[in-house]
PDB file of N, CA and C and ligand atoms in Angstrom:
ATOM      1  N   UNK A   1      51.983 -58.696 107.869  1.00 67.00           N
ATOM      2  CA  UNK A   1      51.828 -57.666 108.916  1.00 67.00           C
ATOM      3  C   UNK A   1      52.734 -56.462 108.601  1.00 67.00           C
ATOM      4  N   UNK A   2      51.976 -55.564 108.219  1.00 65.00           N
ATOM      5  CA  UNK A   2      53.130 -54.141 108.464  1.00 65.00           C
ATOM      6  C   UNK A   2      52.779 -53.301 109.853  1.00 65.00           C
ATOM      7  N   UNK A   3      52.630 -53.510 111.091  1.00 64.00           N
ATOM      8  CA  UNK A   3      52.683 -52.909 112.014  1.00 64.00           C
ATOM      9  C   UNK A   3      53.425 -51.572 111.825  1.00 64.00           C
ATOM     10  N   UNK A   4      54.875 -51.903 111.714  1.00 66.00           N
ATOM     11  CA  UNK A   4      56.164 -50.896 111.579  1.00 66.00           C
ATOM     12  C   UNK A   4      55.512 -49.923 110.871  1.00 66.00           C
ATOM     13  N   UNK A   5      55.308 -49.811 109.114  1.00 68.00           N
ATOM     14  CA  UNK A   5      54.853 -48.903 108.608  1.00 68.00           C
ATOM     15  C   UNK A   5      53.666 -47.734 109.006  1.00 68.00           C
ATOM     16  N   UNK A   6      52.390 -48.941 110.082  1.00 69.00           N
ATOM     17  CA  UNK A   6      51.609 -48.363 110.183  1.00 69.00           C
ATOM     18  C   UNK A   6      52.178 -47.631 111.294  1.00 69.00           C
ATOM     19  N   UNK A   7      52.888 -47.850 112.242  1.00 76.00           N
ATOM     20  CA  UNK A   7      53.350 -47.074 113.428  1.00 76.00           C
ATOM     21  C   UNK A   7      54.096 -45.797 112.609  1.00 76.00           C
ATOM     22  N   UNK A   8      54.559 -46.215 111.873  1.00 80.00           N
ATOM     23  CA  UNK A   8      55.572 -44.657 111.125  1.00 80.00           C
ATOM     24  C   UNK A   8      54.904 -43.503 110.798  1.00 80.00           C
ATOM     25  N   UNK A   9      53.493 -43.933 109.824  1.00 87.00           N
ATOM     26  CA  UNK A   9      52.459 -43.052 109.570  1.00 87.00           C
ATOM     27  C   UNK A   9      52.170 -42.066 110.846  1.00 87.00           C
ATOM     28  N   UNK A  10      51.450 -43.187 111.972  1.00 87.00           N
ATOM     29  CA  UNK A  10      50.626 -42.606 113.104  1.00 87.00           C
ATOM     30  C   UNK A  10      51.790 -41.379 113.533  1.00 87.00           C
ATOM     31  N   UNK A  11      53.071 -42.102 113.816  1.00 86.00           N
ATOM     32  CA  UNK A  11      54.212 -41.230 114.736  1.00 86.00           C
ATOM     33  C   UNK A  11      54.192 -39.858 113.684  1.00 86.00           C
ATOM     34  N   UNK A  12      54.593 -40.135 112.265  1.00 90.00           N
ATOM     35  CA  UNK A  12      54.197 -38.907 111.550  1.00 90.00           C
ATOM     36  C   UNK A  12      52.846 -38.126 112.047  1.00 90.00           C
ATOM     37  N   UNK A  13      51.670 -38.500 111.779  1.00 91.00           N
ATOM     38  CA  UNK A  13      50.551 -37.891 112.182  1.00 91.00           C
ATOM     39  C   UNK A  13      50.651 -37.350 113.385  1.00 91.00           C
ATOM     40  N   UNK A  14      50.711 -37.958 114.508  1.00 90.00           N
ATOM     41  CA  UNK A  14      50.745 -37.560 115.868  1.00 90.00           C
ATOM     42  C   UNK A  14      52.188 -35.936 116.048  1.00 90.00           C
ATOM     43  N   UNK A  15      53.386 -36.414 114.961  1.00 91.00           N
ATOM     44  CA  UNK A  15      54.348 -35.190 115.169  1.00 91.00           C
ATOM     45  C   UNK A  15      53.409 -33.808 114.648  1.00 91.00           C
ATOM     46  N   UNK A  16      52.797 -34.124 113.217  1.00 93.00           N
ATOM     47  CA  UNK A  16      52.143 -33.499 112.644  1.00 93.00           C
ATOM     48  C   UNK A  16      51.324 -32.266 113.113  1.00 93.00           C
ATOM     49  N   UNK A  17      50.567 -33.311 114.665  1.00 92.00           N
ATOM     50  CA  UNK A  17      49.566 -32.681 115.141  1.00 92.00           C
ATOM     51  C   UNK A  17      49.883 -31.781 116.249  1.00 92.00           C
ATOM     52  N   UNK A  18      51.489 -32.678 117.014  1.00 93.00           N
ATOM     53  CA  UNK A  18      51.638 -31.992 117.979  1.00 93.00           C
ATOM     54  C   UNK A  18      52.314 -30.373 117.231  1.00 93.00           C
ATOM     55  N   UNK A  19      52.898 -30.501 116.262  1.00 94.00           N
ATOM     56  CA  UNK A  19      53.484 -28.915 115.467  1.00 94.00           C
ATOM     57  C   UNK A  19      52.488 -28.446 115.794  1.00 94.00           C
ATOM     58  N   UNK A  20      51.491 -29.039 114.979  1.00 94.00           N
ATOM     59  CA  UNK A  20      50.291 -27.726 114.773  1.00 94.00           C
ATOM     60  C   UNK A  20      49.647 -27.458 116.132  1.00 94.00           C
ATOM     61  N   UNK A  21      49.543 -28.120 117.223  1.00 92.00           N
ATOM     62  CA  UNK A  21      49.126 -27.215 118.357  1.00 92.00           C
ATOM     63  C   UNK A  21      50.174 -26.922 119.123  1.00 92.00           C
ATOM     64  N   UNK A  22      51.441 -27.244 118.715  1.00 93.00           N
ATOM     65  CA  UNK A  22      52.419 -26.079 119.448  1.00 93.00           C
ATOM     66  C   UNK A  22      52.301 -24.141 119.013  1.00 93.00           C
ATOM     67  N   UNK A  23      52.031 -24.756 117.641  1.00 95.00           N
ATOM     68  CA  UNK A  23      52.029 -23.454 117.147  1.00 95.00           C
ATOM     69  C   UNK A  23      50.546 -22.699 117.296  1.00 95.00           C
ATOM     70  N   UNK A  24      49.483 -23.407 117.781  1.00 93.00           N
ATOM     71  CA  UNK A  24      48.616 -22.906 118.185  1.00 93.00           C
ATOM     72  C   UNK A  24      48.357 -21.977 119.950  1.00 93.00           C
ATOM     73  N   UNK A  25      49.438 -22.767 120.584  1.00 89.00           N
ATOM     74  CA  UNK A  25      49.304 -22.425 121.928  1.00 89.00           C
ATOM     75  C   UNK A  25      50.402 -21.297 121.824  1.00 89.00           C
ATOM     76  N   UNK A  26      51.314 -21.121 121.354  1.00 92.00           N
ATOM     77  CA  UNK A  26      52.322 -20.420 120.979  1.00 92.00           C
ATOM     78  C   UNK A  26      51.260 -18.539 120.437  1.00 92.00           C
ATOM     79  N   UNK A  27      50.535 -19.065 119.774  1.00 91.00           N
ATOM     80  CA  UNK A  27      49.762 -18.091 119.243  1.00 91.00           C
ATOM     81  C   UNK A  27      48.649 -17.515 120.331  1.00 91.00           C
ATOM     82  N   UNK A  28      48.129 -18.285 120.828  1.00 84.00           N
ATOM     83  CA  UNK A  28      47.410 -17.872 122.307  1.00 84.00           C
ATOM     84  C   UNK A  28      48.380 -16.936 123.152  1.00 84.00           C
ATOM     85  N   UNK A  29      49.298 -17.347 123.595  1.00 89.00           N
ATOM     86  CA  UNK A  29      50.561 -17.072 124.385  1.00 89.00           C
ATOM     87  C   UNK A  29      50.428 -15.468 123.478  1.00 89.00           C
ATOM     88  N   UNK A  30      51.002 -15.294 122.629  1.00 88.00           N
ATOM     89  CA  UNK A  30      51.118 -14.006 121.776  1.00 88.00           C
ATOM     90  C   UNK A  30      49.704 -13.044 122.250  1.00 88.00           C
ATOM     91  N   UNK A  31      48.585 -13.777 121.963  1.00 86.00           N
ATOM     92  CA  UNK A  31      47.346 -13.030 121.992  1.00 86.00           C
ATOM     93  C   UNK A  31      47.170 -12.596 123.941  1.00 86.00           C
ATOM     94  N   UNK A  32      47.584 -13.554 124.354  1.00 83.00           N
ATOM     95  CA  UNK A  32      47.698 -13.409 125.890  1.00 83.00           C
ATOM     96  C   UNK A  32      48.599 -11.785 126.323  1.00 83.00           C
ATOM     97  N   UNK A  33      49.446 -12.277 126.070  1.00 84.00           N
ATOM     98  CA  UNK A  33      50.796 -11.103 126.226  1.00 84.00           C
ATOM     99  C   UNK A  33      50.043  -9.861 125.574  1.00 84.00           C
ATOM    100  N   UNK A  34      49.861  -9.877 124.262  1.00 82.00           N
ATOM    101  CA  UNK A  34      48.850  -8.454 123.816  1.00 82.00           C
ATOM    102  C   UNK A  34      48.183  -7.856 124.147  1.00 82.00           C
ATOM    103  N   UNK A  35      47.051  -8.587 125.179  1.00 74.00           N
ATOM    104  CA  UNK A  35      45.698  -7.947 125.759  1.00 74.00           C
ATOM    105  C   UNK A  35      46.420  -6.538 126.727  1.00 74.00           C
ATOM    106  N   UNK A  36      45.956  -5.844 126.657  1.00 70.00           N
ATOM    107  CA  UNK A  36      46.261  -4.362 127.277  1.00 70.00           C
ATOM    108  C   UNK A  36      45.542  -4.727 129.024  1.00 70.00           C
ATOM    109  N   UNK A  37      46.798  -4.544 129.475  1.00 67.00           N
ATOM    110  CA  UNK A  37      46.784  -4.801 130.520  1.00 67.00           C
ATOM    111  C   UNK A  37      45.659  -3.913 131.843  1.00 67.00           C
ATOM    112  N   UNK A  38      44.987  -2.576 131.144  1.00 67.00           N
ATOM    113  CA  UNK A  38      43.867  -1.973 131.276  1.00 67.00           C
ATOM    114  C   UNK A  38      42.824  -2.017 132.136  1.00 67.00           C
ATOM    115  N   UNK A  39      42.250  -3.501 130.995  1.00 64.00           N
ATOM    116  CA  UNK A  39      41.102  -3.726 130.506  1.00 64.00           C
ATOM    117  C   UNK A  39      40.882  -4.779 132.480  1.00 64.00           C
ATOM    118  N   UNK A  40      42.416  -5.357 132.402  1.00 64.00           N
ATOM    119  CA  UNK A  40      41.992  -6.637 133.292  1.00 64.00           C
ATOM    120  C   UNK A  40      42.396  -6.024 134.535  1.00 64.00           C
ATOM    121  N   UNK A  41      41.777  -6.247 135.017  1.00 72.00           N
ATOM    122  CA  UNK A  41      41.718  -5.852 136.676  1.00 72.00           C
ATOM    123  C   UNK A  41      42.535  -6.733 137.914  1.00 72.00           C
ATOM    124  N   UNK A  42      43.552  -7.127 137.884  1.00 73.00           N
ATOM    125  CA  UNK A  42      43.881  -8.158 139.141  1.00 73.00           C
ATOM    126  C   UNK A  42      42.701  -8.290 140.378  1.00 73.00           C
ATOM    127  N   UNK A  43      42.709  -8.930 140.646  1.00 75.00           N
ATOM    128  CA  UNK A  43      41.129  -9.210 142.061  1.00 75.00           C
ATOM    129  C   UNK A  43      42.742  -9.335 142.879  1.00 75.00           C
ATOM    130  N   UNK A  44      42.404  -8.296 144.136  1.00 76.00           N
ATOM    131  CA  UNK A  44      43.172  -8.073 145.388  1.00 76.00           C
ATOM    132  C   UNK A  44      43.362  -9.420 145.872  1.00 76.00           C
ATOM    133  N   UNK A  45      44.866  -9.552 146.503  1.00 78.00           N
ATOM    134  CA  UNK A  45      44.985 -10.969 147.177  1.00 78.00           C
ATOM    135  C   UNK A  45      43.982 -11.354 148.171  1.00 78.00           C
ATOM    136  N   UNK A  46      43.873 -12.441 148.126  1.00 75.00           N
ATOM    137  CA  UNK A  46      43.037 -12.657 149.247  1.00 75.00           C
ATOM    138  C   UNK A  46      43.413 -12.521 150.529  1.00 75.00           C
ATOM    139  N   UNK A  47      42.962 -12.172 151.737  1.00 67.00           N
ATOM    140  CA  UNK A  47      43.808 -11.763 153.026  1.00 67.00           C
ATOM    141  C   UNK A  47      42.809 -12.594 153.674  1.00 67.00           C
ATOM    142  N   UNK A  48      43.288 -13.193 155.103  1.00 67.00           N
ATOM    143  CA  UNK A  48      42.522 -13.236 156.693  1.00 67.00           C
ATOM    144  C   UNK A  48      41.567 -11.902 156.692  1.00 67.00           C
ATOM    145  N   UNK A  49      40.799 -12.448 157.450  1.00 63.00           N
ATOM    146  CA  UNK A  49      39.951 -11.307 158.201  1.00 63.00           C
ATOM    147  C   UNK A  49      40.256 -10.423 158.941  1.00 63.00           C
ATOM    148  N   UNK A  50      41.453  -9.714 159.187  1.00 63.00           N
ATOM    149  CA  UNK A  50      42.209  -8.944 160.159  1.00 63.00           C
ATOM    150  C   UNK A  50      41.448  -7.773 159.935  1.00 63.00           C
ATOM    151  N   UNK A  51      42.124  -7.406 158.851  1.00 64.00           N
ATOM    152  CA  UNK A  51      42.026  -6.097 158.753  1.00 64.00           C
ATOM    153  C   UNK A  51      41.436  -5.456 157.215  1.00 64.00           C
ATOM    154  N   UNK A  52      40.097  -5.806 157.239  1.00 58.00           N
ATOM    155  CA  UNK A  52      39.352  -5.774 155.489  1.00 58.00           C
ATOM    156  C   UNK A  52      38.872  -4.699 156.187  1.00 58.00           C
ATOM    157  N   UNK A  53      39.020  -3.417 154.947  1.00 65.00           N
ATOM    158  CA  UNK A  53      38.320  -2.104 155.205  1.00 65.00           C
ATOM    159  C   UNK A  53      36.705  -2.491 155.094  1.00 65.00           C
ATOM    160  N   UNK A  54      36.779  -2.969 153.311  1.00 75.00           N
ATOM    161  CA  UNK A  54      35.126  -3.183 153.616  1.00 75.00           C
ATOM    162  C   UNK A  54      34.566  -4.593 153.749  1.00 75.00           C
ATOM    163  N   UNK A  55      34.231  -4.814 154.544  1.00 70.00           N
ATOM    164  CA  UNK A  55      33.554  -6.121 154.922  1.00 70.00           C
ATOM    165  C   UNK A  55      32.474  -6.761 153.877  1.00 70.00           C
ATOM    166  N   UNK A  56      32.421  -7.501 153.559  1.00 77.00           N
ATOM    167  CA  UNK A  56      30.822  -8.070 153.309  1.00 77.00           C
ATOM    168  C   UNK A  56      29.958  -8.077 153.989  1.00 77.00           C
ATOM    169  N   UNK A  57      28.749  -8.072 153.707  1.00 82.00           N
ATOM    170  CA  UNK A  57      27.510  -8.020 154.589  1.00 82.00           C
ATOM    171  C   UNK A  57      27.667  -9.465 155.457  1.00 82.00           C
ATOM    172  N   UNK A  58      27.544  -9.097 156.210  1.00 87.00           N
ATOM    173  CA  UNK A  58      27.506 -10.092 157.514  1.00 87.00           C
ATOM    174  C   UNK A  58      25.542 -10.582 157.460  1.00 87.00           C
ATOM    175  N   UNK A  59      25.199 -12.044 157.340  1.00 90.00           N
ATOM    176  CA  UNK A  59      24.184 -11.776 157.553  1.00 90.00           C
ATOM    177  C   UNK A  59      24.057 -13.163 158.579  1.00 90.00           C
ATOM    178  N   UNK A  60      23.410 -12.979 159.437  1.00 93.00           N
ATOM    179  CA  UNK A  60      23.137 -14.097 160.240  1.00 93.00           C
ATOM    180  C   UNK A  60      22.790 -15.096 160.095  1.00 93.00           C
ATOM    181  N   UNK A  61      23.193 -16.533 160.082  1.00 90.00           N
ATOM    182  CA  UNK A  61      22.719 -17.415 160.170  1.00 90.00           C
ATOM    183  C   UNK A  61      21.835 -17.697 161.025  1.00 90.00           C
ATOM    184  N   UNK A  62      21.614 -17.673 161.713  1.00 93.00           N
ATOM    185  CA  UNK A  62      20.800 -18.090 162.499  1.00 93.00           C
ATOM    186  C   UNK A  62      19.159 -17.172 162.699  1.00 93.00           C
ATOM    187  N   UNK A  63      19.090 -16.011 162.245  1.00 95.00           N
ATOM    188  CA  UNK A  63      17.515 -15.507 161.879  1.00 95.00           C
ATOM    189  C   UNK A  63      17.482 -15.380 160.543  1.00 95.00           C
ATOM    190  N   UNK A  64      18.637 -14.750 159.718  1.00 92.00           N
ATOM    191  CA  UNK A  64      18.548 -14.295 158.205  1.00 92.00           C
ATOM    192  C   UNK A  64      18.485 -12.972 158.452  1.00 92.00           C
ATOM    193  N   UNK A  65      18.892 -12.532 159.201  1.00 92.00           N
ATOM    194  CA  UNK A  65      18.793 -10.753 159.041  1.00 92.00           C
ATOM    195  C   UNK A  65      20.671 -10.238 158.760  1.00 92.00           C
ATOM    196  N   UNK A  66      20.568  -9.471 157.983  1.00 89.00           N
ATOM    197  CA  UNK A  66      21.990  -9.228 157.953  1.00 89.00           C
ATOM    198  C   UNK A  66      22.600  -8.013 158.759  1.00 89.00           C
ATOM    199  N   UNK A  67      23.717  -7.257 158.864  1.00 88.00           N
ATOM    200  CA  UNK A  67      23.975  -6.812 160.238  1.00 88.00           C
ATOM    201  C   UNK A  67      24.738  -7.307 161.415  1.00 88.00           C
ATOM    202  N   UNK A  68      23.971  -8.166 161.569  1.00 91.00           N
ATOM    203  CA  UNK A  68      24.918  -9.174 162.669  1.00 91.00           C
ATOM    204  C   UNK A  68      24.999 -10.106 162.950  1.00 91.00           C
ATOM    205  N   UNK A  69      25.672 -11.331 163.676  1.00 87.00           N
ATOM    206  CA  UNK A  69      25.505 -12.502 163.388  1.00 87.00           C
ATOM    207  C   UNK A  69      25.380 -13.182 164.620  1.00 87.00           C
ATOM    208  N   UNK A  70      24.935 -14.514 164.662  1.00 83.00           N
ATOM    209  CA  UNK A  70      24.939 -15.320 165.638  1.00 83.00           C
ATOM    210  C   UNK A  70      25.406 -16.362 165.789  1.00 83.00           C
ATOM    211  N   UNK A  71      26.027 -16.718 167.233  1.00 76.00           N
ATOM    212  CA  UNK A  71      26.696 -18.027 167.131  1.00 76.00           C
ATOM    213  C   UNK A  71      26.116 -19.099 167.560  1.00 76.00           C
TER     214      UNK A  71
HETATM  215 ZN1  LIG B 101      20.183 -13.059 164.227  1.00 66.17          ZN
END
């Protein structure tokens, strides 16, 4: 039985693999940070219904007409 040896290999392999996708996510991270901040738009926090300038179309459940709604 060489268990031991074969475990040494795998633990090698497995360090092996985790390098190489450290250094892969590491590289994402880089490409992340690069993108020109421009291009991407933040989407507004989401708020309560208080006080939204523009609403969504309101459409009724209860006929399907939009406009107004019913309870
Ligand atoms: Zn209605």
């Amino acid at each position: 039985m060489n268990y031991a040896q074969t475990g040494k290999s795998e633990m090698a392999e497995l360090t092996k693999l985790v390098t190489v996708l450290a250094q892969q996510v590491s590289e994402i991270e880089k490409k992340i940070d690069n993108r020109p901040s421009g291009s991407y738009q933040k989407p507004p926090a989401a708020r309560p219904e208080l006080s939204v300038p523009d609403r969504p179309p309101i459409v009724c459940y209860s006929c399907g007409e939009p406009g107004h709604i019913s309870r």
